[in-house]
Amino acid sequence: MPFPSVVAAQESRAEATVSVRADQPGPQIAPEVFGQFAEHLGTGIYGGIWVGRGSRIPNDEGYRRDVLAALKAINVPMVRWPGGCFADEYHWRDGIGPSNKRPVKVNTNWGGVNEDNSFGTHEFMGFAERLGAKSYVSLNVGSGTPAESSQWVEYLTAPSGTTVLAKERARNGRAAPWQVAYLGIGNELWGCGGNMRAEYAADLTNQYAQFAKAGGQKPLKIASGPSDANYEWTETMMKLSGKYIDGLGLHFYTRPRDKNWEDKGAALAFPEREWASTLAHTLEMDEYITKHSAIMDKYDPQKRVMLAVDEWGTWYDPAPGSNPGFLQQQNSLRDALVAALNIHIFAKHADRVRMAAIAQMVNVLQAMLLTDGARMVKTPTYWAFDLYKPWQGATTLAADVTSPWYHKDEFALPAVSVSAVRDTGGQVHVALVNIDPNRAVPVSVSLSGVQPAAASGRIITAAAMDAHNSFDQPDVVAPAPFTGAQFGNGAITATLPAKSIVVLELR
Ligand code: AHR
């Protein structure tokens, strides 16, 4: 049964009413829903994660120390690599062995720059291990062969000292196999992964999945899924491949001007209309998940196959002066709200959405972190992920909201969004987002099934819609304590400031 979550918006109300029923638990939220995507794109890997052992930037065996520490602090549960579009042109043998002997190639998808392959299999798996994150390795279906993919999987997973490839891995410095949690069977096979018809992609998916044998391990196989509302793709993949896969990807990018990829809208200094259009557009995620899930339900009523939202986030025009192929963009308070709303949607669909990856981790699109030489800054999106850490592995709780509307031009959206969970330690948390950039909204939260004696809270907000953190001013948008919640008569009352995310922990 779908988990209940109702949003009713009422014109005349100035106040939002929320009901949280802690005695009505729903499905668990897989921690991997907070996963991240790291592609060989721009400075996402080189400079962002990996600076090499000889770098003057403080590093741990080549990995940036500041980036590792920041990512560990938000408990990154999973990392997807090496792409993206890059994955379907990646030949894994280019990225093993002595670094100075690896071939230099051109990254044809992203900026036409040289790819020296110094970050390869050992470096990625070492990165995931250092983070304590699960690995999601995307195989090359578009321009590779089933044999090449199956050998890569063997190289990754064959037990120590067994096969020729296990021995080669050991000679390259790693005797023990790595744990591979997910294998992507190509990426966007309808587009940069080979412009395939769904039927052809499904046949290839079944073939690649068959030969991706991981010894004693059972990595979950994630098929290249649809983007946005491409329901025909889901129908065909589920019909022809459903029994051979463990997950189907879904890609959906939020753009302020969503009709044209050449003119997406700016990351900063945008008009209020683009605040509204961005948030309206991002809420379409709910409809896409609902409709793709309904198709999946026909073929997989037990929900064995997950919907893996393995690329999501905002995509704006490139930062002024940057290489357009690097997809660099600033990240503002608006992005933090986009992240929060999507987390609420994923929580609502936790029974089917059991993994997701925001695009991307560092320096690319809706990033957690931005770097410039030795400097690093945490973005508002990073702080949203920090606020929602208790959602990782938590049990969803029934929560409804009746909210006033926020209107701008043709956009009309409920101002308040809610998500409530019981974390793995038993504490109840309630997240409230007020998307109205102009008006504070008083909210009253009635509680059943929990009798808290106290609550503590954190808030992310700022004066400007495009408030952001820069290398010179890194703390403009960061969580602050929220002390405005009052208890009385089994309810909590508070006023949610305009454009804010408030997360309460009930104790
Ligand atoms: O995240 C950037 C790109 O967006 C990915 O490489 C591709 O899969 C998608 O189109």
Short mmCIF file of C-alpha atoms and ligand atoms in Angstrom, two decimals:
data_model
loop_
_atom_site.label_atom_id
_atom_site.label_comp_id
_atom_site.label_asym_id
_atom_site.label_seq_id
_atom_site.Cartn_x
_atom_site.Cartn_y
_atom_site.Cartn_z
CA MET A 1 0.00 0.00 0.00
CA PRO A 2 1.41 3.41 -0.85
CA PHE A 3 2.56 5.37 2.13
CA PRO A 4 0.06 8.14 2.89
CA SER A 5 1.24 11.70 2.54
CA VAL A 6 -1.29 14.36 1.76
CA VAL A 7 -0.69 17.94 0.83
CA ALA A 8 -3.76 20.08 0.76
CA ALA A 9 -3.36 23.74 0.01
CA GLN A 10 -5.97 26.27 1.09
CA GLU A 11 -6.18 29.75 -0.31
CA SER A 12 -7.61 31.51 2.68
CA ARG A 13 -5.24 30.20 5.30
CA ALA A 14 -2.23 32.04 6.55
CA GLU A 15 -1.23 29.16 8.77
CA ALA A 16 -0.17 25.59 7.99
CA THR A 17 -1.42 22.62 9.99
CA VAL A 18 0.61 19.46 10.10
CA SER A 19 -0.29 16.14 11.60
CA VAL A 20 2.48 13.64 12.39
CA ARG A 21 1.35 10.14 13.33
CA ALA A 22 4.33 8.37 14.84
CA ASP A 23 2.07 5.37 15.51
CA GLN A 24 1.70 4.84 11.73
CA PRO A 25 5.14 3.81 10.50
CA GLY A 26 5.80 3.36 6.80
CA PRO A 27 8.74 1.86 4.95
CA GLN A 28 12.36 2.39 5.85
CA ILE A 29 14.38 4.95 3.88
CA ALA A 30 17.44 3.23 2.45
CA PRO A 31 20.55 5.21 3.42
CA GLU A 32 21.68 4.94 -0.21
CA VAL A 33 18.97 7.44 -1.18
CA PHE A 34 21.54 9.99 -0.01
CA GLY A 35 24.08 8.69 -2.54
CA GLN A 36 26.25 10.87 -4.74
CA PHE A 37 27.44 10.87 -8.31
CA ALA A 38 31.10 11.51 -9.25
CA GLU A 39 31.82 11.58 -12.98
CA HIS A 40 35.00 12.33 -14.92
CA LEU A 41 33.63 15.74 -15.80
CA GLY A 42 35.27 19.12 -15.34
CA THR A 43 36.91 19.28 -11.94
CA GLY A 44 34.54 16.78 -10.36
CA ILE A 45 37.33 14.21 -9.95
CA TYR A 46 40.61 15.92 -10.86
CA GLY A 47 41.11 18.84 -8.52
CA GLY A 48 37.85 18.16 -6.69
CA ILE A 49 38.55 14.77 -5.14
CA TRP A 50 41.92 13.74 -6.48
CA VAL A 51 44.98 15.96 -6.53
CA GLY A 52 47.60 13.20 -6.71
CA ARG A 53 50.17 12.17 -4.17
CA GLY A 54 52.69 14.86 -5.10
CA SER A 55 50.26 17.76 -4.73
CA ARG A 56 50.88 20.68 -2.41
CA ILE A 57 47.17 20.57 -1.56
CA PRO A 58 46.95 18.54 1.67
CA ASN A 59 46.05 15.00 0.67
CA ASP A 60 45.81 11.49 1.90
CA GLU A 61 47.48 9.26 -0.75
CA GLY A 62 46.27 11.69 -3.44
CA TYR A 63 42.73 12.32 -2.11
CA ARG A 64 42.02 15.86 -0.89
CA ARG A 65 41.88 15.81 2.90
CA ASP A 66 39.38 18.66 3.21
CA VAL A 67 36.98 17.01 0.75
CA LEU A 68 37.26 13.59 2.40
CA ALA A 69 36.57 15.08 5.84
CA ALA A 70 33.59 17.11 4.64
CA LEU A 71 32.03 14.14 2.84
CA LYS A 72 32.59 11.82 5.78
CA ALA A 73 30.78 14.29 8.02
CA ILE A 74 27.55 13.87 6.03
CA ASN A 75 27.85 10.06 5.95
CA VAL A 76 27.92 9.66 2.18
CA PRO A 77 26.47 6.16 1.81
CA MET A 78 27.17 5.44 -1.85
CA VAL A 79 29.15 6.88 -4.78
CA ARG A 80 28.36 6.30 -8.47
CA TRP A 81 31.31 6.39 -10.90
CA PRO A 82 32.79 6.87 -13.59
CA GLY A 83 29.73 8.37 -15.34
CA GLY A 84 27.32 9.44 -16.69
CA CYS A 85 28.03 9.79 -20.37
CA PHE A 86 31.71 9.23 -19.61
CA ALA A 87 30.99 5.64 -18.54
CA ASP A 88 29.99 4.48 -22.02
CA GLU A 89 33.35 5.55 -23.43
CA TYR A 90 35.44 4.38 -20.48
CA HIS A 91 37.77 1.43 -20.91
CA TRP A 92 38.75 0.23 -17.48
CA ARG A 93 42.18 -1.06 -18.51
CA ASP A 94 43.19 2.56 -19.23
CA GLY A 95 42.91 3.25 -15.50
CA ILE A 96 45.00 0.49 -13.91
CA GLY A 97 48.72 -0.06 -13.50
CA PRO A 98 51.45 2.55 -12.97
CA SER A 99 49.94 5.97 -13.31
CA ASN A 100 52.67 7.29 -15.61
CA LYS A 101 52.08 4.45 -18.07
CA ARG A 102 48.34 4.99 -18.38
CA PRO A 103 47.15 6.30 -21.75
CA VAL A 104 46.10 9.90 -22.15
CA LYS A 105 42.78 10.17 -23.95
CA VAL A 106 40.30 12.93 -24.71
CA ASN A 107 37.15 13.35 -22.67
CA THR A 108 34.89 13.75 -25.67
CA ASN A 109 31.74 14.31 -23.64
CA TRP A 110 32.97 16.98 -21.30
CA GLY A 111 35.03 19.85 -22.63
CA GLY A 112 37.34 17.86 -24.93
CA VAL A 113 40.08 17.97 -22.31
CA ASN A 114 42.81 15.40 -21.78
CA GLU A 115 41.94 12.50 -19.49
CA ASP A 116 45.18 11.06 -18.12
CA ASN A 117 43.43 8.19 -16.36
CA SER A 118 45.37 8.80 -13.15
CA PHE A 119 42.11 8.25 -11.28
CA GLY A 120 41.04 4.72 -12.16
CA THR A 121 39.63 1.62 -10.54
CA HIS A 122 42.04 1.47 -7.58
CA GLU A 123 41.67 5.17 -6.91
CA PHE A 124 37.87 5.10 -7.04
CA MET A 125 37.48 1.99 -4.92
CA GLY A 126 39.99 3.43 -2.44
CA PHE A 127 37.95 6.64 -2.32
CA ALA A 128 34.71 4.78 -1.57
CA GLU A 129 36.47 2.71 1.10
CA ARG A 130 37.92 5.81 2.75
CA LEU A 131 34.45 7.35 2.86
CA GLY A 132 32.88 4.15 4.16
CA ALA A 133 30.52 4.41 1.17
CA LYS A 134 29.14 1.66 -1.07
CA SER A 135 30.42 1.66 -4.64
CA TYR A 136 28.28 1.92 -7.75
CA VAL A 137 30.35 1.13 -10.85
CA SER A 138 28.80 1.89 -14.25
CA LEU A 139 29.80 -0.50 -17.01
CA ASN A 140 30.48 0.55 -20.57
CA VAL A 141 27.65 -0.82 -22.70
CA GLY A 142 27.64 1.89 -25.39
CA SER A 143 31.13 1.35 -26.79
CA GLY A 144 32.46 -1.64 -24.87
CA THR A 145 31.80 -5.35 -25.04
CA PRO A 146 30.24 -7.85 -22.63
CA ALA A 147 33.70 -9.46 -22.30
CA GLU A 148 35.34 -6.17 -21.30
CA SER A 149 32.67 -5.52 -18.68
CA SER A 150 32.73 -9.02 -17.32
CA GLN A 151 36.53 -8.86 -16.97
CA TRP A 152 36.26 -5.57 -15.10
CA VAL A 153 33.79 -7.12 -12.68
CA GLU A 154 36.13 -10.08 -12.24
CA TYR A 155 39.10 -7.74 -11.66
CA LEU A 156 37.09 -5.95 -8.98
CA THR A 157 35.64 -8.91 -7.18
CA ALA A 158 37.56 -12.16 -7.76
CA PRO A 159 38.84 -13.58 -4.47
CA SER A 160 42.53 -13.11 -3.73
CA GLY A 161 44.96 -15.26 -5.64
CA THR A 162 42.30 -17.05 -7.71
CA THR A 163 42.15 -15.87 -11.31
CA VAL A 164 44.63 -14.24 -13.65
CA LEU A 165 42.81 -10.95 -13.14
CA ALA A 166 42.85 -11.30 -9.35
CA LYS A 167 46.60 -11.78 -9.58
CA GLU A 168 46.98 -8.75 -11.84
CA ARG A 169 44.96 -6.72 -9.31
CA ALA A 170 47.34 -7.87 -6.58
CA ARG A 171 50.37 -6.87 -8.66
CA ASN A 172 48.76 -3.45 -8.97
CA GLY A 173 48.64 -3.14 -5.21
CA ARG A 174 45.38 -4.72 -4.11
CA ALA A 175 45.24 -8.39 -3.22
CA ALA A 176 41.81 -8.52 -1.58
CA PRO A 177 38.71 -8.06 -3.73
CA TRP A 178 36.67 -4.92 -3.30
CA GLN A 179 33.01 -5.01 -2.41
CA VAL A 180 30.89 -3.75 -5.29
CA ALA A 181 27.37 -2.89 -4.22
CA TYR A 182 25.86 -1.80 -7.55
CA LEU A 183 26.70 -2.31 -11.21
CA GLY A 184 25.21 0.11 -13.71
CA ILE A 185 24.44 -1.55 -17.04
CA GLY A 186 25.28 1.46 -19.22
CA ASN A 187 24.02 5.00 -18.80
CA GLU A 188 21.32 6.86 -20.72
CA LEU A 189 21.31 4.21 -23.43
CA TRP A 190 18.55 6.24 -25.11
CA GLY A 191 21.02 9.14 -25.49
CA CYS A 192 24.77 9.55 -24.91
CA GLY A 193 25.02 5.82 -24.12
CA GLY A 194 24.28 4.89 -27.74
CA ASN A 195 20.97 6.41 -28.94
CA MET A 196 19.28 3.03 -28.63
CA ARG A 197 15.68 1.94 -28.89
CA ALA A 198 14.36 0.59 -25.61
CA GLU A 199 14.02 -2.92 -27.09
CA TYR A 200 17.67 -3.00 -28.15
CA ALA A 201 18.79 -1.52 -24.82
CA ALA A 202 16.81 -4.19 -22.99
CA ASP A 203 18.45 -6.99 -25.00
CA LEU A 204 21.90 -5.57 -24.26
CA THR A 205 21.00 -5.12 -20.61
CA ASN A 206 20.11 -8.78 -20.31
CA GLN A 207 23.30 -9.82 -22.07
CA TYR A 208 25.60 -7.60 -19.98
CA ALA A 209 23.81 -8.53 -16.75
CA GLN A 210 24.25 -12.22 -17.55
CA PHE A 211 28.01 -11.97 -17.89
CA ALA A 212 28.72 -9.53 -15.06
CA LYS A 213 29.60 -12.29 -12.59
CA ALA A 214 31.01 -11.18 -9.29
CA GLY A 215 32.21 -14.37 -7.64
CA GLY A 216 30.57 -14.69 -4.24
CA GLN A 217 29.29 -11.13 -4.33
CA LYS A 218 25.87 -10.14 -5.56
CA PRO A 219 26.08 -6.53 -6.71
CA LEU A 220 22.68 -5.12 -7.57
CA LYS A 221 22.37 -4.57 -11.31
CA ILE A 222 20.88 -1.23 -12.26
CA ALA A 223 19.58 -0.86 -15.79
CA SER A 224 19.77 2.42 -17.67
CA GLY A 225 16.33 3.85 -17.08
CA PRO A 226 14.19 6.66 -18.38
CA SER A 227 14.51 10.36 -17.90
CA ASP A 228 11.62 12.54 -16.84
CA ALA A 229 8.33 11.27 -18.28
CA ASN A 230 9.66 8.64 -20.71
CA TYR A 231 7.17 6.02 -19.55
CA GLU A 232 7.54 3.94 -22.74
CA TRP A 233 11.15 3.25 -21.79
CA THR A 234 10.12 2.00 -18.35
CA GLU A 235 7.39 -0.17 -19.84
CA THR A 236 9.76 -1.84 -22.30
CA MET A 237 12.64 -2.27 -19.87
CA MET A 238 10.41 -3.78 -17.21
CA LYS A 239 8.71 -6.05 -19.73
CA LEU A 240 11.91 -7.34 -21.35
CA SER A 241 14.52 -6.99 -18.59
CA GLY A 242 12.57 -6.82 -15.33
CA LYS A 243 13.54 -10.30 -14.21
CA TYR A 244 17.27 -9.82 -14.95
CA ILE A 245 17.83 -6.56 -13.09
CA ASP A 246 17.60 -5.29 -9.51
CA GLY A 247 16.99 -1.65 -10.31
CA LEU A 248 15.96 0.75 -13.03
CA GLY A 249 17.55 4.20 -13.10
CA LEU A 250 15.61 7.44 -13.37
CA HIS A 251 17.25 10.72 -14.37
CA PHE A 252 15.56 14.05 -13.83
CA TYR A 253 17.25 17.44 -13.76
CA THR A 254 15.55 20.56 -12.44
CA ARG A 255 15.92 23.62 -14.63
CA PRO A 256 14.40 27.06 -14.00
CA ARG A 257 13.49 27.35 -17.70
CA ASP A 258 12.68 23.79 -18.45
CA LYS A 259 11.77 24.07 -22.12
CA ASN A 260 15.21 24.71 -23.52
CA TRP A 261 18.57 23.12 -22.72
CA GLU A 262 20.42 26.07 -24.27
CA ASP A 263 18.88 28.59 -21.90
CA LYS A 264 18.36 26.99 -18.52
CA GLY A 265 18.56 30.03 -16.29
CA ALA A 266 21.26 31.38 -14.00
CA ALA A 267 22.42 29.88 -10.72
CA LEU A 268 22.56 33.30 -9.04
CA ALA A 269 20.90 36.71 -9.42
CA PHE A 270 17.70 35.14 -10.74
CA PRO A 271 14.26 36.77 -10.56
CA GLU A 272 11.62 35.50 -8.11
CA ARG A 273 9.82 33.95 -11.07
CA GLU A 274 12.76 31.52 -11.42
CA TRP A 275 12.70 30.73 -7.73
CA ALA A 276 9.07 29.69 -8.22
CA SER A 277 9.60 27.87 -11.54
CA THR A 278 12.58 25.93 -10.16
CA LEU A 279 10.68 24.71 -7.12
CA ALA A 280 7.58 23.96 -9.20
CA HIS A 281 9.70 21.99 -11.67
CA THR A 282 11.53 20.03 -9.01
CA LEU A 283 8.20 18.91 -7.50
CA GLU A 284 7.52 17.09 -10.79
CA MET A 285 9.83 14.42 -9.37
CA ASP A 286 6.85 13.18 -7.35
CA GLU A 287 4.73 12.68 -10.47
CA TYR A 288 7.54 10.95 -12.38
CA ILE A 289 8.28 8.54 -9.54
CA THR A 290 4.58 7.84 -9.04
CA LYS A 291 3.98 7.05 -12.71
CA HIS A 292 7.17 5.06 -13.32
CA SER A 293 6.46 3.10 -10.13
CA ALA A 294 2.92 2.33 -11.30
CA ILE A 295 4.36 0.79 -14.48
CA MET A 296 6.93 -1.14 -12.45
CA ASP A 297 4.13 -2.40 -10.18
CA LYS A 298 2.51 -4.14 -13.18
CA TYR A 299 5.61 -6.25 -13.80
CA ASP A 300 6.98 -6.36 -10.26
CA PRO A 301 4.17 -6.06 -7.71
CA GLN A 302 6.51 -7.26 -4.95
CA LYS A 303 8.75 -4.22 -5.61
CA ARG A 304 11.87 -6.35 -5.93
CA VAL A 305 13.28 -4.01 -8.56
CA MET A 306 14.13 -0.59 -7.17
CA LEU A 307 13.69 2.71 -8.92
CA ALA A 308 17.16 4.21 -8.55
CA VAL A 309 17.08 7.97 -9.09
CA ASP A 310 20.75 7.88 -9.98
CA GLU A 311 20.95 11.39 -11.43
CA TRP A 312 18.98 14.27 -9.98
CA GLY A 313 19.51 17.90 -9.07
CA THR A 314 19.59 21.39 -10.55
CA TRP A 315 21.19 22.20 -13.87
CA TYR A 316 21.77 25.89 -14.62
CA ASP A 317 23.68 27.86 -17.25
CA PRO A 318 27.42 27.44 -16.72
CA ALA A 319 29.13 29.80 -14.29
CA PRO A 320 30.24 32.95 -16.15
CA GLY A 321 33.77 32.53 -17.49
CA SER A 322 33.86 28.75 -16.92
CA ASN A 323 34.36 26.06 -19.58
CA PRO A 324 30.73 25.26 -20.57
CA GLY A 325 31.69 21.58 -20.83
CA PHE A 326 32.57 21.53 -17.13
CA LEU A 327 29.01 22.15 -15.91
CA GLN A 328 30.22 24.38 -13.09
CA GLN A 329 27.53 26.32 -11.25
CA GLN A 330 27.13 28.11 -7.94
CA ASN A 331 24.75 26.71 -5.40
CA SER A 332 22.39 28.84 -3.39
CA LEU A 333 19.66 28.67 -0.78
CA ARG A 334 17.33 27.72 -3.66
CA ASP A 335 19.38 24.52 -4.18
CA ALA A 336 19.10 23.66 -0.50
CA LEU A 337 15.31 23.83 -0.80
CA VAL A 338 15.40 21.76 -4.00
CA ALA A 339 17.39 19.12 -2.10
CA ALA A 340 14.99 19.16 0.85
CA LEU A 341 11.88 18.82 -1.35
CA ASN A 342 13.40 15.91 -3.24
CA ILE A 343 14.36 14.18 0.00
CA HIS A 344 10.71 14.50 1.09
CA ILE A 345 9.62 12.95 -2.21
CA PHE A 346 12.11 10.09 -1.94
CA ALA A 347 10.95 9.43 1.63
CA LYS A 348 7.36 9.31 0.43
CA HIS A 349 8.34 6.69 -2.16
CA ALA A 350 10.78 4.81 0.07
CA ASP A 351 9.23 1.46 -0.80
CA ARG A 352 10.36 1.74 -4.45
CA VAL A 353 13.11 4.39 -4.39
CA ARG A 354 15.87 2.60 -2.53
CA MET A 355 18.86 4.40 -4.00
CA ALA A 356 19.55 7.82 -5.52
CA ALA A 357 22.56 9.88 -6.54
CA ILE A 358 22.61 13.64 -6.63
CA ALA A 359 24.48 15.08 -9.60
CA GLN A 360 27.17 15.66 -8.69
CA MET A 361 29.44 15.41 -5.68
CA VAL A 362 32.11 18.11 -6.15
CA ASN A 363 32.33 21.10 -8.53
CA VAL A 364 29.73 19.83 -11.02
CA LEU A 365 26.03 20.79 -11.23
CA GLN A 366 24.28 20.70 -7.80
CA ALA A 367 27.45 19.99 -5.87
CA MET A 368 28.03 19.37 -2.19
CA LEU A 369 31.41 21.05 -2.31
CA LEU A 370 33.19 23.59 -4.48
CA THR A 371 36.96 23.76 -4.72
CA ASP A 372 39.39 26.22 -6.22
CA GLY A 373 43.03 25.22 -5.88
CA ALA A 374 43.59 24.58 -2.20
CA ARG A 375 40.31 26.22 -1.16
CA MET A 376 37.06 24.40 -0.51
CA VAL A 377 33.59 25.58 0.42
CA LYS A 378 30.50 23.69 1.59
CA THR A 379 27.39 24.57 -0.42
CA PRO A 380 23.83 25.09 0.87
CA THR A 381 23.02 21.67 -0.63
CA TYR A 382 25.72 20.15 1.56
CA TRP A 383 24.06 21.68 4.59
CA ALA A 384 20.66 20.34 3.54
CA PHE A 385 22.18 16.83 3.37
CA ASP A 386 23.65 17.46 6.81
CA LEU A 387 20.26 18.41 8.27
CA TYR A 388 18.64 15.29 6.85
CA LYS A 389 21.27 12.82 8.10
CA PRO A 390 18.75 11.29 10.53
CA TRP A 391 16.64 10.28 7.47
CA GLN A 392 19.31 7.75 6.46
CA GLY A 393 17.94 4.34 7.37
CA ALA A 394 15.01 5.90 9.25
CA THR A 395 11.42 4.70 9.27
CA THR A 396 8.98 7.03 7.55
CA LEU A 397 6.02 8.27 9.60
CA ALA A 398 2.62 9.30 8.31
CA ALA A 399 2.52 13.06 7.99
CA ASP A 400 -0.06 15.33 6.35
CA VAL A 401 -0.02 19.05 5.80
CA THR A 402 -2.63 21.64 5.00
CA SER A 403 -0.79 24.68 3.77
CA PRO A 404 -1.36 28.14 2.40
CA TRP A 405 -0.38 28.64 -1.23
CA TYR A 406 2.64 30.43 -2.55
CA HIS A 407 1.84 32.21 -5.84
CA LYS A 408 4.15 33.76 -8.39
CA ASP A 409 2.98 34.45 -11.93
CA GLU A 410 1.44 31.20 -13.21
CA PHE A 411 3.04 29.13 -10.43
CA ALA A 412 0.94 28.14 -7.44
CA LEU A 413 2.53 25.81 -4.90
CA PRO A 414 1.72 24.73 -1.35
CA ALA A 415 4.08 26.83 0.76
CA VAL A 416 4.85 24.14 3.32
CA SER A 417 6.20 20.64 2.76
CA VAL A 418 6.68 18.09 5.57
CA SER A 419 8.51 14.82 6.13
CA ALA A 420 8.66 12.92 9.42
CA VAL A 421 10.77 9.93 10.42
CA ARG A 422 11.82 7.81 13.36
CA ASP A 423 15.59 7.47 13.14
CA THR A 424 17.55 4.28 13.70
CA GLY A 425 17.99 5.22 17.37
CA GLY A 426 14.23 5.73 17.93
CA GLN A 427 14.09 9.56 17.90
CA VAL A 428 11.36 11.28 15.90
CA HIS A 429 12.35 14.08 13.52
CA VAL A 430 10.05 16.45 11.65
CA ALA A 431 11.28 18.47 8.67
CA LEU A 432 9.31 21.52 7.55
CA VAL A 433 10.14 23.51 4.43
CA ASN A 434 8.61 26.92 3.68
CA ILE A 435 9.20 27.67 0.02
CA ASP A 436 7.51 31.10 0.12
CA PRO A 437 10.42 33.54 -0.32
CA ASN A 438 8.43 36.49 1.06
CA ARG A 439 6.19 35.30 3.88
CA ALA A 440 6.83 33.52 7.14
CA VAL A 441 4.24 30.80 7.78
CA PRO A 442 2.98 29.95 11.26
CA VAL A 443 2.66 26.19 11.61
CA SER A 444 0.98 23.97 14.14
CA VAL A 445 2.14 20.33 14.28
CA SER A 446 -0.16 17.87 16.04
CA LEU A 447 1.51 14.68 17.20
CA SER A 448 0.18 11.22 17.87
CA GLY A 449 2.17 8.21 19.00
CA VAL A 450 4.95 10.32 20.45
CA GLN A 451 5.01 12.43 23.59
CA PRO A 452 8.12 14.53 23.47
CA ALA A 453 9.31 16.44 26.49
CA ALA A 454 11.52 18.70 24.46
CA ALA A 455 12.56 19.52 20.93
CA SER A 456 15.68 20.93 19.43
CA GLY A 457 15.93 22.20 15.93
CA ARG A 458 18.16 23.50 13.17
CA ILE A 459 17.31 25.90 10.40
CA ILE A 460 18.75 26.84 7.02
CA THR A 461 17.63 30.21 5.72
CA ALA A 462 19.10 33.48 4.49
CA ALA A 463 18.03 36.97 3.53
CA ALA A 464 18.36 36.55 -0.24
CA MET A 465 16.92 33.85 -2.50
CA ASP A 466 20.34 33.38 -4.09
CA ALA A 467 22.36 33.55 -0.86
CA HIS A 468 25.39 31.33 -1.34
CA ASN A 469 28.77 30.46 0.05
CA SER A 470 31.89 31.68 -1.70
CA PHE A 471 35.56 31.07 -1.00
CA ASP A 472 35.73 34.53 0.56
CA GLN A 473 32.46 34.22 2.47
CA PRO A 474 32.04 30.50 3.15
CA ASP A 475 29.42 30.70 5.92
CA VAL A 476 26.63 32.83 4.47
CA VAL A 477 24.29 29.81 4.25
CA ALA A 478 24.80 27.32 7.07
CA PRO A 479 22.57 25.67 9.65
CA ALA A 480 21.76 27.62 12.80
CA PRO A 481 19.91 26.48 15.93
CA PHE A 482 16.14 26.88 15.66
CA THR A 483 14.70 27.86 18.99
CA GLY A 484 11.25 29.00 17.88
CA ALA A 485 9.29 25.77 18.56
CA GLN A 486 6.75 25.88 21.44
CA PHE A 487 5.00 22.88 23.04
CA GLY A 488 1.44 22.78 24.29
CA ASN A 489 -1.64 20.51 24.15
CA GLY A 490 0.10 17.71 22.28
CA ALA A 491 1.19 20.05 19.51
CA ILE A 492 4.19 22.07 18.47
CA THR A 493 3.77 25.58 17.15
CA ALA A 494 6.40 27.53 15.33
CA THR A 495 6.79 30.18 12.69
CA LEU A 496 8.72 29.07 9.66
CA PRO A 497 10.69 31.98 8.29
CA ALA A 498 10.34 32.72 4.58
CA LYS A 499 12.47 30.38 2.38
CA SER A 500 13.58 28.09 5.14
CA ILE A 501 14.19 24.48 6.06
CA VAL A 502 13.57 23.59 9.71
CA VAL A 503 14.35 20.15 11.10
CA LEU A 504 13.09 19.39 14.61
CA GLU A 505 14.24 16.51 16.77
CA LEU A 506 11.64 15.49 19.35
CA ARG A 507 13.00 14.09 22.59
O1 AHR B 1 25.44 14.70 -14.96
C1 AHR B 1 25.80 15.14 -16.24
C2 AHR B 1 25.28 14.25 -17.34
O2 AHR B 1 23.88 14.30 -17.36
C3 AHR B 1 25.57 12.78 -17.23
O3 AHR B 1 26.84 12.46 -17.72
C4 AHR B 1 24.52 12.17 -18.08
O4 AHR B 1 24.18 10.87 -17.67
C5 AHR B 1 23.36 13.14 -17.97
O5 AHR B 1 22.84 13.46 -19.20
#
